Structures are given as C-alpha cells and as structure tokens.
Coordinates of C-alpha atoms in Angstrom, one line a residue:
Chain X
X84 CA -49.8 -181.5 -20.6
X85 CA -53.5 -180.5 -18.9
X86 CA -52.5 -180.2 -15.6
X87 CA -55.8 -178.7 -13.2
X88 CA -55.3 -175.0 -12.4
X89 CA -54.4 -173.6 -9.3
X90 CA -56.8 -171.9 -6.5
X91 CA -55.6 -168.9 -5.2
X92 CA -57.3 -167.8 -2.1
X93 CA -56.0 -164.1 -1.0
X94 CA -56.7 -163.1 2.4
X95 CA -55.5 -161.4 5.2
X96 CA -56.8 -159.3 8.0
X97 CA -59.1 -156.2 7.7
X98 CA -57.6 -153.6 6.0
X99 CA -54.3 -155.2 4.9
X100 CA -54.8 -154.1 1.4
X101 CA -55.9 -157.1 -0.6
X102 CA -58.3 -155.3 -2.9
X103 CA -55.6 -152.8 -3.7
X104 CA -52.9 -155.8 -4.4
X105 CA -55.3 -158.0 -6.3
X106 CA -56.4 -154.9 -8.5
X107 CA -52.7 -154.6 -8.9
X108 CA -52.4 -157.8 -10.6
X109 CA -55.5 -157.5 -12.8
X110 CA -54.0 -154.3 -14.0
X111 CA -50.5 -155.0 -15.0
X112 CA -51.7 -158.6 -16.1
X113 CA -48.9 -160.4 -13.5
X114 CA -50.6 -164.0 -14.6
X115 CA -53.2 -164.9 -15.9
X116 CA -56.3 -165.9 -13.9
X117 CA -59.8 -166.2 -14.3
X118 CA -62.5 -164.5 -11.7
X119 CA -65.0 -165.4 -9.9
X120 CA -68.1 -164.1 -10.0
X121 CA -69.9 -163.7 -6.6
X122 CA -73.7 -164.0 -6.0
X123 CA -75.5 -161.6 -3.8
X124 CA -78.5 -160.5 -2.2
X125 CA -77.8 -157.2 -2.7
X126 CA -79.3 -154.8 -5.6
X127 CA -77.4 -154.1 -8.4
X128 CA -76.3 -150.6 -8.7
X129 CA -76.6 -148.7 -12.0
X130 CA -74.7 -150.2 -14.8
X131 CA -73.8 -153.6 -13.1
X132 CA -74.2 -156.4 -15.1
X133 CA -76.1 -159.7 -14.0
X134 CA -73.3 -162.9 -14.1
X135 CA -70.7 -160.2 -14.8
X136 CA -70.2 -158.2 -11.6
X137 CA -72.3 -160.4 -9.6
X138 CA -75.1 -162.9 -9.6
X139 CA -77.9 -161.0 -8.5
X140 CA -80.2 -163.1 -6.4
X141 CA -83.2 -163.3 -4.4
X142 CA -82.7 -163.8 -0.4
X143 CA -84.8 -167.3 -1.0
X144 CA -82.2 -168.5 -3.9
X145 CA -79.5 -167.7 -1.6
X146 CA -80.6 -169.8 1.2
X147 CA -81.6 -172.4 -1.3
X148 CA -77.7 -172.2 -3.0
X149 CA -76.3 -172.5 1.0
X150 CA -78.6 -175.7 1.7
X151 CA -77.9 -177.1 -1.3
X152 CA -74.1 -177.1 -1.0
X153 CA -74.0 -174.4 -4.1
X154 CA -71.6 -172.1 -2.5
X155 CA -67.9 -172.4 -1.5
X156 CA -68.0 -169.7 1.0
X157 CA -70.3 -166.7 1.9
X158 CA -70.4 -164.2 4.3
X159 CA -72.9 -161.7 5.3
X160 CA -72.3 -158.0 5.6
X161 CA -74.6 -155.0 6.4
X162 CA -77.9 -156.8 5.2
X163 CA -76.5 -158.4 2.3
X164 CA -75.1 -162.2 1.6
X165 CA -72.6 -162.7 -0.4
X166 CA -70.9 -166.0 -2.0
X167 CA -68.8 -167.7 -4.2
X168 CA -70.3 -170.3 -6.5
X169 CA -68.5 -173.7 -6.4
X170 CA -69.3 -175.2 -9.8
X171 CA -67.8 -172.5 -11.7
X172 CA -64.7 -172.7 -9.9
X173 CA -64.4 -176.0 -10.3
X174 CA -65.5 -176.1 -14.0
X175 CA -62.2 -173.3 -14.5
X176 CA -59.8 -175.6 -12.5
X177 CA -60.3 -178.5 -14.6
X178 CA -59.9 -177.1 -17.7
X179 CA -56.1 -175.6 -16.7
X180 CA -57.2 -172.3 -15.6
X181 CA -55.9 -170.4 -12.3
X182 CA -58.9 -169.1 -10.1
X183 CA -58.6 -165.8 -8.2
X184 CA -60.5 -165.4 -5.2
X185 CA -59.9 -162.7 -2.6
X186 CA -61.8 -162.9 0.6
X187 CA -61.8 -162.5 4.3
X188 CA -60.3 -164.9 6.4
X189 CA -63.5 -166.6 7.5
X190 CA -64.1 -166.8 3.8
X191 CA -61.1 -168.4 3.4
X192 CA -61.1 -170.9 6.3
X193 CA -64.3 -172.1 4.5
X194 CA -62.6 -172.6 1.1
X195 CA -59.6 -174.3 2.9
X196 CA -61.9 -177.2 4.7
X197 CA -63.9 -177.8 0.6
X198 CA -60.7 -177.4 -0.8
X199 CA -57.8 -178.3 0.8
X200 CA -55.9 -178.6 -2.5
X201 CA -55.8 -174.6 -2.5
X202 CA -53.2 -171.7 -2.6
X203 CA -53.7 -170.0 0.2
X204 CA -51.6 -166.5 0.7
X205 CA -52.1 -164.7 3.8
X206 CA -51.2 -160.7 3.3
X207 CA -49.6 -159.7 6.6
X208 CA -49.4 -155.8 7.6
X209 CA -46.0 -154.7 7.5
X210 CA -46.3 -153.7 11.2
X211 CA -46.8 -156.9 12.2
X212 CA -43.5 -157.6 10.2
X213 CA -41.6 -154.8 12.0
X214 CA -42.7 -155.0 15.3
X215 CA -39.5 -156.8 16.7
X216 CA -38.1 -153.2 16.3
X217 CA -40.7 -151.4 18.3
X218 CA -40.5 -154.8 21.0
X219 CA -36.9 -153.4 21.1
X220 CA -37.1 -149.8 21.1
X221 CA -39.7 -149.4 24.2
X222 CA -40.0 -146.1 25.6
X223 CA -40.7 -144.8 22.4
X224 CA -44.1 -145.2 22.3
X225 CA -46.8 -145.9 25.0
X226 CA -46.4 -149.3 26.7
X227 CA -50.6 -149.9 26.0
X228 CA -50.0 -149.1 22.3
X229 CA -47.0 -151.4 22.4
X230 CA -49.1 -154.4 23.9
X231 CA -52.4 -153.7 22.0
X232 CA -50.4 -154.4 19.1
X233 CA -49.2 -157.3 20.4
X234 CA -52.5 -158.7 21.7
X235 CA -53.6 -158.4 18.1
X236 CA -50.2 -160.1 16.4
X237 CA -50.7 -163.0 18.1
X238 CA -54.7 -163.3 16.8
X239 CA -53.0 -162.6 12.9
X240 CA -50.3 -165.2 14.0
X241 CA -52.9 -167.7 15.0
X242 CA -54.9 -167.3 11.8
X243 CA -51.3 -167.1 9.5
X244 CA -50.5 -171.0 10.6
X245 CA -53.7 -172.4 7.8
X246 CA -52.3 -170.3 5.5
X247 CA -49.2 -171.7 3.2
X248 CA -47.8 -168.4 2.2
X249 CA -47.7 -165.1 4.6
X250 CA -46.9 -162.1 1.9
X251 CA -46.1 -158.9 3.9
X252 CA -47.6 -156.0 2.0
X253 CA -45.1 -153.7 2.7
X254 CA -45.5 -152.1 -1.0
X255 CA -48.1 -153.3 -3.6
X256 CA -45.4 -154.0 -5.4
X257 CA -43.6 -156.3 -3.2
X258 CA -46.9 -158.1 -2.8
X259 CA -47.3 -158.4 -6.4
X260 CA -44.1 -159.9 -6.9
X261 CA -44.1 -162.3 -4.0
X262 CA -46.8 -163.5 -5.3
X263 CA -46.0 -163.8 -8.9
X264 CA -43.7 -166.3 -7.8
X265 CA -45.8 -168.3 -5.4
X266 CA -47.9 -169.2 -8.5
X267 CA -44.7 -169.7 -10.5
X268 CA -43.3 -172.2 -7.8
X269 CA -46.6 -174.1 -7.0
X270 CA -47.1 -174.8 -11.0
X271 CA -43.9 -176.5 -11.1
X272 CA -44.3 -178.4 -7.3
X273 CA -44.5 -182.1 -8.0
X274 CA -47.4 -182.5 -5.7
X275 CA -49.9 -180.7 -8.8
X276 CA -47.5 -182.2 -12.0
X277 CA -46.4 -186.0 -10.9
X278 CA -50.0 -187.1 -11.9
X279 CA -49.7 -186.0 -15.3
X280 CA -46.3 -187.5 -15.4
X281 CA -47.9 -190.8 -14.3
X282 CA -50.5 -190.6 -16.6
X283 CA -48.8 -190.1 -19.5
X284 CA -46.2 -193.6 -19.0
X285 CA -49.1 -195.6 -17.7
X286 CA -50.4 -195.6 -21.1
X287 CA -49.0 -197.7 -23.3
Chain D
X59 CA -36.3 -160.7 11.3
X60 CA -33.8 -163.5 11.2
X61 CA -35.1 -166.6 9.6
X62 CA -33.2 -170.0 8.9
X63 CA -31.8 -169.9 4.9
X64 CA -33.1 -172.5 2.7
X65 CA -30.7 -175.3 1.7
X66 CA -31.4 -175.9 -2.2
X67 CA -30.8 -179.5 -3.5
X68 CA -30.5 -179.1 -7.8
X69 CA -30.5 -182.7 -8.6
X70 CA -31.9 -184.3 -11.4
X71 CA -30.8 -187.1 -14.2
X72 CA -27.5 -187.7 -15.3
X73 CA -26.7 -185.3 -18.2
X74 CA -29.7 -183.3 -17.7
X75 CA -27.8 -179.8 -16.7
X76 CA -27.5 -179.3 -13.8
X77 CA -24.0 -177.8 -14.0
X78 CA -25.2 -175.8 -16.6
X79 CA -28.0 -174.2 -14.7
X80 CA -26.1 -173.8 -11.6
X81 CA -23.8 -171.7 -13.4
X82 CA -26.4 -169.7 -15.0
X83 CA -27.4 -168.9 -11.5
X84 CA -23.9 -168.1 -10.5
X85 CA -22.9 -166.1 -13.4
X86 CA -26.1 -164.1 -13.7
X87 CA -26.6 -163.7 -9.5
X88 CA -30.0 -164.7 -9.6
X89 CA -30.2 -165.1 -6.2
X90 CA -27.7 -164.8 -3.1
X91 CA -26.8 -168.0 -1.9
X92 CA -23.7 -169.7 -0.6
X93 CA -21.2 -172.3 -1.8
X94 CA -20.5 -175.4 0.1
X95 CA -17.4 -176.9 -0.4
X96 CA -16.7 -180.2 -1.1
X97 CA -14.4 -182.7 0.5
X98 CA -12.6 -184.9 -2.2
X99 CA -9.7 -187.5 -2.0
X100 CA -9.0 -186.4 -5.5
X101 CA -5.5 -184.5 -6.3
X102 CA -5.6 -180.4 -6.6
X103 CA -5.0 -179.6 -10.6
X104 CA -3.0 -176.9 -10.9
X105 CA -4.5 -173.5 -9.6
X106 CA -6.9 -175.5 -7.4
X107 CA -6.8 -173.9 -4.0
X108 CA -7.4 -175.9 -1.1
X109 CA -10.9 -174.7 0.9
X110 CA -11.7 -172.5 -1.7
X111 CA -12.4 -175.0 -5.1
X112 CA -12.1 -178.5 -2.3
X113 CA -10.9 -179.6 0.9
X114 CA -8.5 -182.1 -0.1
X115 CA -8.2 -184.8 2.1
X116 CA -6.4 -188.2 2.0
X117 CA -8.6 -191.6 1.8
X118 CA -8.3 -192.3 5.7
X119 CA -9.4 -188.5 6.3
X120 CA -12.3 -189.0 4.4
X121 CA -13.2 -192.5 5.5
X122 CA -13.0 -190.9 9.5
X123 CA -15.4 -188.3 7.9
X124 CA -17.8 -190.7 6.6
X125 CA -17.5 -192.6 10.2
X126 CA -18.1 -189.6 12.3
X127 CA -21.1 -188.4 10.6
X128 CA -19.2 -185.2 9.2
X129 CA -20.9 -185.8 5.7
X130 CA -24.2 -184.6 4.4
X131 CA -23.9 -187.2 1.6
X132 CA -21.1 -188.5 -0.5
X133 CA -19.9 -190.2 -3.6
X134 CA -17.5 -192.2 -5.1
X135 CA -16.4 -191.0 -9.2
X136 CA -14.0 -193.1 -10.8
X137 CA -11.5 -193.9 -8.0
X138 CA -12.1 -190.9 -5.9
X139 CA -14.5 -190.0 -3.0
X140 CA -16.7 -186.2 -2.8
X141 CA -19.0 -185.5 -0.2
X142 CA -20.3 -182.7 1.2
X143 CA -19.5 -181.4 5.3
X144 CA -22.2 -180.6 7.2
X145 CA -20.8 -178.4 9.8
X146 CA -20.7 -175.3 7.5
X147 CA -23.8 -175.9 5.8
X148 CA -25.9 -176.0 9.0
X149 CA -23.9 -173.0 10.0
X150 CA -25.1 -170.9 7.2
X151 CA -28.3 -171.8 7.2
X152 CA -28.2 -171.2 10.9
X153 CA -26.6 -167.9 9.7
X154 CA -29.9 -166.9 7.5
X155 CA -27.8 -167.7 4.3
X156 CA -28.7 -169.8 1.5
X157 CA -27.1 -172.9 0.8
X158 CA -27.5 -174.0 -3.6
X159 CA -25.9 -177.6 -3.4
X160 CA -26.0 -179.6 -6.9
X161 CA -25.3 -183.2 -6.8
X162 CA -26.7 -186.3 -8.6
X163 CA -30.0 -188.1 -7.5
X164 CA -28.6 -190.5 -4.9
X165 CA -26.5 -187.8 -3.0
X166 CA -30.1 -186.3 -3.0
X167 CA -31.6 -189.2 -1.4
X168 CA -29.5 -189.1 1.2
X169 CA -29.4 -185.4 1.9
X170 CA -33.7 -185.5 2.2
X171 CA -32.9 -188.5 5.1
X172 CA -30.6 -186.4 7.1
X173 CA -32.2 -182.3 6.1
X174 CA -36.1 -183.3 5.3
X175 CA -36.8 -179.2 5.6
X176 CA -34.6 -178.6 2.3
X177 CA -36.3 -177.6 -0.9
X178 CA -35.8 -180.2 -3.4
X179 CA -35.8 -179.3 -6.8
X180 CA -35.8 -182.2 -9.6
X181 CA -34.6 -180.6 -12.8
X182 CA -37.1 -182.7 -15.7
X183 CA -35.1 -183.8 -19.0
X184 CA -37.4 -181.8 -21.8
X185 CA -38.1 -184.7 -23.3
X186 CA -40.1 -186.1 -20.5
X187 CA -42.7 -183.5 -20.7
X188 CA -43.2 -183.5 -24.4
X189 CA -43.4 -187.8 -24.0
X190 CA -47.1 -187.0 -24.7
X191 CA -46.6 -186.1 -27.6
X192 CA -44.6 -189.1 -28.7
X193 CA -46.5 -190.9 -28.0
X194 CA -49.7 -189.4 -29.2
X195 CA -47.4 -189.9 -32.6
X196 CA -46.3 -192.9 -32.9
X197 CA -45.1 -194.6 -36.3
X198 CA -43.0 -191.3 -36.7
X199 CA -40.3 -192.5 -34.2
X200 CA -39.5 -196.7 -33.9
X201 CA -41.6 -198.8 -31.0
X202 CA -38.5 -199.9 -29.4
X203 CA -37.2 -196.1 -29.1
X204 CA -40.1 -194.5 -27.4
X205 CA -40.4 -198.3 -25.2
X206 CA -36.8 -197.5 -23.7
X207 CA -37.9 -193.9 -23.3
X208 CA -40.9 -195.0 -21.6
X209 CA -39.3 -197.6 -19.2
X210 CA -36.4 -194.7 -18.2
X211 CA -39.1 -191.7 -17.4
X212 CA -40.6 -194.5 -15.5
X213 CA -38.0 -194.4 -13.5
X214 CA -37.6 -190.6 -13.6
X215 CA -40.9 -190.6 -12.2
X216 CA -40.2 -192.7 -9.6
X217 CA -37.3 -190.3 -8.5
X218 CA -39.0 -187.5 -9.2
X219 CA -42.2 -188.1 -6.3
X220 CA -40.2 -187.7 -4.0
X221 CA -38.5 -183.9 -4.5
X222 CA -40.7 -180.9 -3.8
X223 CA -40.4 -179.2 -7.4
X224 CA -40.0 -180.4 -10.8
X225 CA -38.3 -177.9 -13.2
X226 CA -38.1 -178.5 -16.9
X227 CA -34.7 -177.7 -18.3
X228 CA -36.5 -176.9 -21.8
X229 CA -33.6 -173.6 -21.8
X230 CA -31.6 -173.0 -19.2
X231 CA -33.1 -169.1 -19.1
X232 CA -36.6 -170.9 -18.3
X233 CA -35.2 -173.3 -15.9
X234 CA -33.3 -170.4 -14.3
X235 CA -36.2 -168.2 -13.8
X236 CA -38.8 -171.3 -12.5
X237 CA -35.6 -172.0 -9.5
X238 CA -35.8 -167.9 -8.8
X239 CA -39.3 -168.0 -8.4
X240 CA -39.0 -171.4 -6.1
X241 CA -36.4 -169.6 -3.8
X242 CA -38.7 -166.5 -3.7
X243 CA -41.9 -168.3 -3.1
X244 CA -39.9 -170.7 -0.2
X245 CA -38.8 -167.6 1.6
X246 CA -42.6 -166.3 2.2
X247 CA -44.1 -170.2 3.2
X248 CA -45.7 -170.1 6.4
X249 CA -44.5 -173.5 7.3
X250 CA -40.6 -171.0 7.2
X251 CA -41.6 -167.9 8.5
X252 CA -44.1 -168.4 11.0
X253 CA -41.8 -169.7 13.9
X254 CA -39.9 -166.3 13.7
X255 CA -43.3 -164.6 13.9
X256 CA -44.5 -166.7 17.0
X257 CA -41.1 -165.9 19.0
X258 CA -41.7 -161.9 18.3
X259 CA -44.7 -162.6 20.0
X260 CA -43.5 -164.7 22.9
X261 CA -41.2 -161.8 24.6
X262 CA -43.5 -159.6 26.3

C-alpha cells in the first residue's frame, strides 16, 4: 500500500552532534532515506557538484525562491543563504520515500509551521540529561557554572516542547538507534496508515 | 531521571494473535515490562496459584470491584468475569515500570476512557493490508467472499482509528520487532519526557 513518506527533521542545539549522528545513519545504512539537496549563495568549492551537493545560486535567485514561497526553510550564515527546496521534498514524500533533513532549530521551527505533518527529533546534550546529578551534588563544582547551565537547560527545554521526540546523544550510537525506531514506530502509527486503510474499502 | 512507565494495550481482532505475540515478547524479553494480574470469578485449575496466574475472587467480590471503581476494564467469557485492577497498574507505572496488558477490543475501549496517556497498539489481521490486492484481483476469489471481507475490515477500520499504532501480524517476529520499536520510540516522545525535564529545571 503507497502510504506518503515520512519527514524527518533533525535538530537540536549548537553543537549537540547532529552532523556526526546523521552521518552515522548514512554510513551504516540504518533506513533508507532520500536527501535533500540545499541551495546556496555560496561558491562551490572544487569538486562540488551543481544539484548534487548543493544548488548553486545567484543572491538574486535566492531572494526570488524566498518571495516566491520556493523554500521550506533557509537560514543565513557568514555571508551566505542557505535553503531547502520545498518541491522536491514534497515530490519524495508522495511517492513513499522518507526525507532527511538536519537543520538548526530555527530551521526547524520553519519546517514545523509548512509542515506540521513532520517528524521532528530534538538531539538533547547528554548534560542536559544528567544535570539532576550535578543539581544534587552542589559543592562540587562552582555555584555560577552550576546556574549557567541551568539558565541555558531551560532555553533547550523551551525549544524541546515543538519537538515530538527529544533523543539524548549520549553515544552516536544510542542516537542512531533511538532513532531507528522513531521511524519504525511512526510508519506503523495509525495517524499516517488509516487513510490507506480507508481508501482501499471505500472502493468497491 | 525517573519518568512514568508506559502502559501498553495489545488489542486487536479476535483470533488475530495477540496471545501469540505477547508470548513472543515474554519468551524472547524483548523488552522489560510488568505483568498485571487479573481478577477472575473463574475456579484455580490445578497448579494455578492465587496472585501469581489470577486473583480469584467470588461473584460478589468482583461485582463490589466493579462498583467501587477498582477495575481498569472487565469482561465476561462464558459464565465467568476477568478484569483488570487498577491499583497495581497505576503503581507501576507510578513506579517507572512498564505495564504490557493484552485484552480484546472492547476492554481496550474502556481502558483509552479511563488511561487516555496509554499507547495503544491495534495488531492488523495480514489479510487486511494485502485487501488491495484482492481486490485489485478479483474473479480469482468469489464476490461474496472478498464482500464479507470488505464489510468486516470496515469495521476493523472503524476500531482501528482510534488506537495509536497499527501493527501487522504478517509473522509474529515482524510484529514483535514493530511493538519493540513502538516501546522504544514512546520512551524518547517529548509529550513523556519533557515534564521530568521541566521539574530538573524548576529546583534552583
């Protein structure tokens, strides 16, 4: 039965790992998933491919694809935009295939409001995971450490409560496999397979 | 961190497996998770131990149970009642322990009115996902066959919208592994974790 694929939107805060986890997943082929290919204002460097590592773009094309509604996130960093191109994504969902994107959390928050119907996996640090123990065992490090840290949790807790999965990266592997079975477990939800089920009875 | 366990409802058609699958998870300790115990007015069989296999009540014991609320859901088989107490169950759960409870579609019902934050799982006769096929292919099979078929996954359907997973039992090995992957994928959703998360915050 064609049910649509699934959009997996990996996120988390600044240097929780998610490159490192989602090259994890690429390389030991956990599930299949197609990419998407990001367009940028930056140059390509030497051996990049144009539609294969990136769509390389003027800036002009790039404010054209944002006004247009082309784009299902971007961002800017340094001097450079970056996006994600919405039909693609869209074209892969509907013919069955999963969709891999891994971006920041203001890239994410932007894919969650165009598409709700999304899979959207927080990576938590696994500090933020253990610091009941260091709440408990004050005195062992300085009190401003202490409630920097805790300043900052709450900020990752607030952005955590969009998300529908919170994945602590404690290993890669770990990661990996927590997330192996979130796509597992949302391909057999019956929010994504009772339509199929439906359509198949109603005709006859 | 100490986080609620997950109660598990396996429910599903009659004759559909679901004792066989619970087993399979037993037998190959798939997962951790407790038993609850059943209250019956049914007579021990020899080697039945009382609060281990059933408590084993008498009719007006039960019928107070039913009265006072004491009973997540129950049933009547044949001449005898089964239910299940809800005292221990909300204490393990309470206790961070998994609850697996397997009981047919109406005890189901009535366990989503009284514990909405269970995961229900609706374990899918094989034959309902292949109907497609049937019915791309008809004039191999009789009209009034894959009518009746069509008129009972109807109904399945109907049950089915309102459980949070549907499993195929195609093999019990791939059944097995889909419920792993639920429990796994349940134990990381935000909408469990992040209350645990927001109270290590609070105590500063």
């Amino acid at each position: 039965m064609a049910e649509k694929g699934l959009l997996l939107v990996l996120s988390g805060p600044s240097g929780v790992g998610k490159g490192t986890v989602k090259s994890a997943i690429v390389e030991n082929k956990v599930f299949p998933f197609e990419y998407s290919v990001s367009m940028t204002t930056r140059k390509p460097r030497p051996g990049e491919v144009n539609g294969k590592d990136y769509y390389f773009v003027t800036q002009e094309r790039f404010e054209q694809a944002i006004n247009q509604g082309e784009l299902l996130e971007y961002n800017q960093y340094v001097n450079n935009f970056y996006g994600t191109p919405l039909a693609p994504v869209k074209k892969m969902l509907n013919e069955g295939k999963d969709v891999l994107l891994e971006i920041d959390v203001n890239g994410a928050q932007k894919v969650r409001e165009k598409m709700p119907d999304g899979v959207f996996i927080f990576l938590t640090p696994p500090d933020l995971h253990t610091l009941h123990l260091r709440l408990e065992n004050r005195g062992t490090e300085s009190e401003d450490v202490i409630m920097g840290r805790i300043k900052q949790a709450r900020h990752e807790i607030l952005v955590m409560q969009d998300y529908d999965y919170a994945v602590v990266n404690d290993t890669v592997a770990n990661a990996v496999d927590h997330i192996k079975a979130i796509v597992d477990a949302e391909h057999v939800s019956v929010k994504r397979v009772i339509d199929t089920y439906r359509k198949m009875v109603r005709e006859d």
